[in-house]
Amino acid sequence: MDPCAFVRLTVDQLLLKLPAVPRPSSGAGVHPSTSPCFCTLSLQDHPASLSRTALLPLASAATGAGAAAGHADTVVLSLDAEAVRRPSARPAELVVSVHAGPMGTNCGISAARALGRVRIPVDVARAAAGETVVARDGWVDVGKPGSASAAASSAAAAAARAQIHMVVRAEPDPRYVFQFGGEPECGPVVYQVPGGAAGGGQRQPVFTCRFSAGRRASRSRSLTPQSSMTRSTSRRLRSWLSSTLHGDGRDGSRASREQRKGWTVTIHDLSGSPVAAASMVTPFVPSPGSGRVSRANPGSWLILQATGAGPSSWKPWARLEAWRERGPVDALGYRLELVFDSGPHECAVPIAESSISTKRGGQFVIDPATFPEAAAGAAWPFAGGFVMGSTVEGEGRASRPTVQVGVQHVSCMGDVAVFVALSAAVDLCMDACKLFSQRLRKELCQDQDE
C-alpha cells in the first residue's frame, strides 16, 4: 500500500507573559493581567476548518516557560497531501492571535479583546519529505492586532510588550487513505486513495461493504465467537445480539415502527471473505417523552474483527455508543471504547469521545492529542500519534466517508478493515440518531417489512 503524505503541526508549551497594566479607577473593561486569555491558531491561506483555540496560562515577568507548561493545551493541526502540495509564492505560516477575556460570544458578539498576533513561518515541504522541523522554540513578541478600532486600541497598548512562549514543530505523519464508493447502506466498494509524491494514479478497490437490516441481520449470528473469547465474553455478546434481533424491552411502539435496530455492516476482502463487521447491539430508541436518542440511553455498535476462517474466529474489537446531544448546537455525541478479553473479565478502554454537528457534519477522530484521558496519562493502547479519522456528513447529505489510518497502526489489511467498519458505523449513527419525527431512508428499511 502506498501512503499519502501528511504533516502534523504541533504547538505546545503555550504561555503568555504580560506587562503590568494599571487597572482603571472605573473598573470597567477587560484587564489582561487578571482576565483569562486564549489564542486561536490557524494557517495562512488554508481552510478555516484547520483553526484551533487554546487557553493561555499567564506568567509573570520572572516566570520561566517550564513553570506552567504542564497546564497549557497542546494544539495539533493536520495538513493533508493536497494542502502540502499547494503551490504558493510564500511558505506556510502559522498565525497565532492572542485574546484576553472569555471565549465564546454573547448575543453574537465576542466578549474578548484582541491583544496581538504572531506569525511563524513553517517549512511543511521539509516535514512532508520526512524531516522533523522545529519552527519556533521560545518567547516571541506579540505584535499589534490587525484591527485599528477604538475598542481594541487600549488592549493593543497594554500588550505592547506582551510575549508568548511556544514550541512549534512540524513532522511527517503518513497515512493510508480509503474512500467509500457510495453510502455504506448501499453496499459500496471501498477504494484506496493512492499516495506518492505526485498524488496521482487510479483508486484501487480493496474491500466491499454489505449492509443488512431487520430480519436480514439474523445472519449476524454467524459472527458469534465460540473459541476466540472466554465463555463470559461470548455469553455477553450473544445477549447483545439477541437484544438486537428481538428487542430488549426498551423500545416502545414508535421505536418498533422505526426499527432502528438489527443493522449490520460487513466488510469483505476482494476474495469475498468477511474480515470485519459492525453490528448494532443496542437499539436506537427515543427516551421517554422525547423524540430523540438521549445520552442517558444511547444506542451502540460492536465492532468485530475476523481472526481466521469460520464463525468461531470473530472477536470484539471496540464498542461505539452514540446519542443526540441537547444544547444550542444540535450534534451527534459519541463514545468509543476498545474491548479487551482478559481472563474471566472483560475490560474496556475509552479512546474517543466528542460530538459532530448534525447540520454541517465533521470528523470522527481517534488521536491522543485530542482526547483528554490520553493526554492525562491514562493507558493509551496505541503506540504513536494519530490513529484514525473519518469524514461524517450532516443529515440529509449523501455520504461517501473518507477514512485515514496512521501508517504505524497498520500491519495488514485486516487492521484497516476494522477502521473501515467503524467508519461505516459512525456514518450510520447520523441516521440512527435522527429525530423520530423524521422518517428513515428506504435503504435503511428495505427488508424490515418482509
mmCIF file of C-alpha atoms in Angstrom, residues 240-389:
data_model
loop_
_atom_site.group_PDB
_atom_site.id
_atom_site.type_symbol
_atom_site.label_atom_id
_atom_site.label_comp_id
_atom_site.label_asym_id
_atom_site.label_seq_id
_atom_site.Cartn_x
_atom_site.Cartn_y
_atom_site.Cartn_z
ATOM 1 C CA TRP A 240 -26.232 -8.208 22.911
ATOM 2 C CA LEU A 241 -27.060 -9.823 19.571
ATOM 3 C CA SER A 242 -30.265 -11.302 20.988
ATOM 4 C CA SER A 243 -31.404 -7.881 22.187
ATOM 5 C CA THR A 244 -30.585 -6.525 18.748
ATOM 6 C CA LEU A 245 -32.665 -9.112 16.908
ATOM 7 C CA HIS A 246 -35.637 -9.372 19.253
ATOM 8 C CA GLY A 247 -35.627 -6.117 21.162
ATOM 9 C CA ASP A 248 -34.553 -5.557 24.758
ATOM 10 C CA GLY A 249 -37.733 -4.137 26.212
ATOM 11 C CA ARG A 250 -36.628 -0.530 25.908
ATOM 12 C CA ASP A 251 -38.138 0.336 22.562
ATOM 13 C CA GLY A 252 -41.753 1.457 22.601
ATOM 14 C CA SER A 253 -44.293 1.209 19.817
ATOM 15 C CA ARG A 254 -42.889 4.169 17.911
ATOM 16 C CA ALA A 255 -39.352 2.831 18.089
ATOM 17 C CA SER A 256 -40.597 -0.567 16.908
ATOM 18 C CA ARG A 257 -42.185 1.041 13.886
ATOM 19 C CA GLU A 258 -38.946 2.863 13.099
ATOM 20 C CA GLN A 259 -36.913 -0.344 13.515
ATOM 21 C CA ARG A 260 -33.595 1.342 14.267
ATOM 22 C CA LYS A 261 -32.137 -1.950 15.337
ATOM 23 C CA GLY A 262 -30.543 -5.005 13.832
ATOM 24 C CA TRP A 263 -28.327 -3.105 11.401
ATOM 25 C CA THR A 264 -25.129 -4.846 10.375
ATOM 26 C CA VAL A 265 -22.285 -3.790 8.103
ATOM 27 C CA THR A 266 -19.860 -6.499 6.968
ATOM 28 C CA ILE A 267 -16.545 -5.680 5.299
ATOM 29 C CA HIS A 268 -15.263 -8.275 2.801
ATOM 30 C CA ASP A 269 -11.887 -8.505 1.121
ATOM 31 C CA LEU A 270 -11.654 -8.870 -2.646
ATOM 32 C CA SER A 271 -11.853 -12.667 -2.381
ATOM 33 C CA GLY A 272 -15.268 -12.335 -0.735
ATOM 34 C CA SER A 273 -14.169 -13.360 2.764
ATOM 35 C CA PRO A 274 -15.550 -11.279 5.654
ATOM 36 C CA VAL A 275 -12.744 -9.543 7.547
ATOM 37 C CA ALA A 276 -14.562 -7.077 9.841
ATOM 38 C CA ALA A 277 -18.088 -6.122 10.835
ATOM 39 C CA ALA A 278 -20.109 -3.572 12.758
ATOM 40 C CA SER A 279 -23.266 -4.887 14.422
ATOM 41 C CA MET A 280 -25.851 -2.727 16.187
ATOM 42 C CA VAL A 281 -26.102 -4.401 19.608
ATOM 43 C CA THR A 282 -28.279 -1.853 21.418
ATOM 44 C CA PRO A 283 -31.278 -0.426 19.538
ATOM 45 C CA PHE A 284 -31.505 3.310 18.942
ATOM 46 C CA VAL A 285 -34.789 4.264 20.621
ATOM 47 C CA PRO A 286 -36.232 7.570 21.859
ATOM 48 C CA SER A 287 -36.023 8.410 25.530
ATOM 49 C CA PRO A 288 -39.408 8.505 27.356
ATOM 50 C CA GLY A 289 -41.407 11.606 26.455
ATOM 51 C CA SER A 290 -38.904 12.585 23.771
ATOM 52 C CA GLY A 291 -38.345 12.056 20.086
ATOM 53 C CA ARG A 292 -34.583 11.673 20.339
ATOM 54 C CA VAL A 293 -31.938 9.181 21.404
ATOM 55 C CA SER A 294 -30.567 10.571 24.657
ATOM 56 C CA ARG A 295 -27.110 10.429 26.209
ATOM 57 C CA ALA A 296 -28.585 8.546 29.174
ATOM 58 C CA ASN A 297 -29.986 5.865 26.862
ATOM 59 C CA PRO A 298 -27.620 5.615 23.853
ATOM 60 C CA GLY A 299 -27.631 3.099 21.064
ATOM 61 C CA SER A 300 -24.467 1.131 20.452
ATOM 62 C CA TRP A 301 -22.487 -0.883 17.924
ATOM 63 C CA LEU A 302 -19.998 -3.682 18.405
ATOM 64 C CA ILE A 303 -17.045 -3.620 16.011
ATOM 65 C CA LEU A 304 -15.843 -7.157 15.278
ATOM 66 C CA GLN A 305 -12.613 -8.415 13.737
ATOM 67 C CA ALA A 306 -12.088 -11.738 11.963
ATOM 68 C CA THR A 307 -9.029 -13.632 13.176
ATOM 69 C CA GLY A 308 -9.396 -16.619 10.845
ATOM 70 C CA ALA A 309 -11.906 -18.646 8.879
ATOM 71 C CA GLY A 310 -15.245 -19.821 10.236
ATOM 72 C CA PRO A 311 -17.793 -18.478 12.732
ATOM 73 C CA SER A 312 -15.537 -19.165 15.725
ATOM 74 C CA SER A 313 -12.878 -16.720 14.571
ATOM 75 C CA TRP A 314 -14.688 -13.450 15.336
ATOM 76 C CA LYS A 315 -13.715 -11.355 18.328
ATOM 77 C CA PRO A 316 -14.986 -7.979 19.589
ATOM 78 C CA TRP A 317 -12.618 -5.095 18.919
ATOM 79 C CA ALA A 318 -14.466 -1.963 20.055
ATOM 80 C CA ARG A 319 -17.817 -0.675 21.243
ATOM 81 C CA LEU A 320 -19.310 2.553 19.847
ATOM 82 C CA GLU A 321 -22.112 4.429 21.630
ATOM 83 C CA ALA A 322 -23.999 7.325 20.058
ATOM 84 C CA TRP A 323 -26.797 9.698 21.004
ATOM 85 C CA ARG A 324 -28.365 13.039 20.092
ATOM 86 C CA GLU A 325 -26.908 15.938 22.085
ATOM 87 C CA ARG A 326 -29.109 18.646 23.558
ATOM 88 C CA GLY A 327 -27.980 22.270 23.612
ATOM 89 C CA PRO A 328 -27.568 25.363 21.466
ATOM 90 C CA VAL A 329 -25.841 23.279 18.755
ATOM 91 C CA ASP A 330 -27.621 20.153 17.524
ATOM 92 C CA ALA A 331 -24.988 17.429 17.474
ATOM 93 C CA LEU A 332 -24.337 13.698 17.359
ATOM 94 C CA GLY A 333 -22.492 12.650 20.502
ATOM 95 C CA TYR A 334 -20.330 9.533 20.557
ATOM 96 C CA ARG A 335 -18.055 7.472 22.769
ATOM 97 C CA LEU A 336 -15.684 4.710 21.624
ATOM 98 C CA GLU A 337 -14.073 2.050 23.806
ATOM 99 C CA LEU A 338 -11.637 -0.698 22.879
ATOM 100 C CA VAL A 339 -12.811 -4.054 24.235
ATOM 101 C CA PHE A 340 -10.272 -6.439 25.757
ATOM 102 C CA ASP A 341 -10.847 -10.001 26.902
ATOM 103 C CA SER A 342 -8.668 -10.505 29.975
ATOM 104 C CA GLY A 343 -9.303 -13.852 31.619
ATOM 105 C CA PRO A 344 -12.682 -14.109 33.389
ATOM 106 C CA HIS A 345 -13.378 -10.389 32.962
ATOM 107 C CA GLU A 346 -13.809 -8.060 30.049
ATOM 108 C CA CYS A 347 -12.315 -4.586 30.219
ATOM 109 C CA ALA A 348 -12.875 -1.531 28.056
ATOM 110 C CA VAL A 349 -10.504 1.381 27.440
ATOM 111 C CA PRO A 350 -12.032 4.691 26.258
ATOM 112 C CA ILE A 351 -10.186 6.115 23.244
ATOM 113 C CA ALA A 352 -12.528 8.750 21.793
ATOM 114 C CA GLU A 353 -15.436 10.915 22.940
ATOM 115 C CA SER A 354 -16.749 14.042 21.246
ATOM 116 C CA SER A 355 -19.613 15.329 19.092
ATOM 117 C CA ILE A 356 -20.288 16.102 15.422
ATOM 118 C CA SER A 357 -22.674 18.757 14.116
ATOM 119 C CA THR A 358 -25.790 17.129 12.661
ATOM 120 C CA LYS A 359 -26.136 20.057 10.248
ATOM 121 C CA ARG A 360 -22.589 20.553 8.954
ATOM 122 C CA GLY A 361 -21.089 17.144 9.705
ATOM 123 C CA GLY A 362 -17.442 16.914 10.674
ATOM 124 C CA GLN A 363 -14.674 14.470 11.569
ATOM 125 C CA PHE A 364 -14.645 11.375 13.753
ATOM 126 C CA VAL A 365 -11.098 11.165 15.144
ATOM 127 C CA ILE A 366 -9.024 8.814 17.282
ATOM 128 C CA ASP A 367 -5.967 10.801 18.321
ATOM 129 C CA PRO A 368 -4.298 11.080 21.756
ATOM 130 C CA ALA A 369 -3.726 14.806 21.147
ATOM 131 C CA THR A 370 -7.478 15.441 21.015
ATOM 132 C CA PHE A 371 -8.576 13.047 23.784
ATOM 133 C CA PRO A 372 -8.234 14.402 27.361
ATOM 134 C CA GLU A 373 -7.926 10.977 29.009
ATOM 135 C CA ALA A 374 -4.975 10.074 26.776
ATOM 136 C CA ALA A 375 -3.322 13.419 27.483
ATOM 137 C CA ALA A 376 -3.812 12.876 31.224
ATOM 138 C CA GLY A 377 -1.627 9.798 31.138
ATOM 139 C CA ALA A 378 -4.251 7.047 31.009
ATOM 140 C CA ALA A 379 -3.228 3.749 29.437
ATOM 141 C CA TRP A 380 -3.256 4.556 25.725
ATOM 142 C CA PRO A 381 -3.472 1.311 23.721
ATOM 143 C CA PHE A 382 -1.885 2.647 20.510
ATOM 144 C CA ALA A 383 1.809 3.352 20.104
ATOM 145 C CA GLY A 384 2.378 6.545 18.134
ATOM 146 C CA GLY A 385 0.289 9.617 17.352
ATOM 147 C CA PHE A 386 -2.699 9.900 15.028
ATOM 148 C CA VAL A 387 -4.692 6.657 14.816
ATOM 149 C CA MET A 388 -7.727 7.154 12.612
ATOM 150 C CA GLY A 389 -10.036 9.804 11.164
#
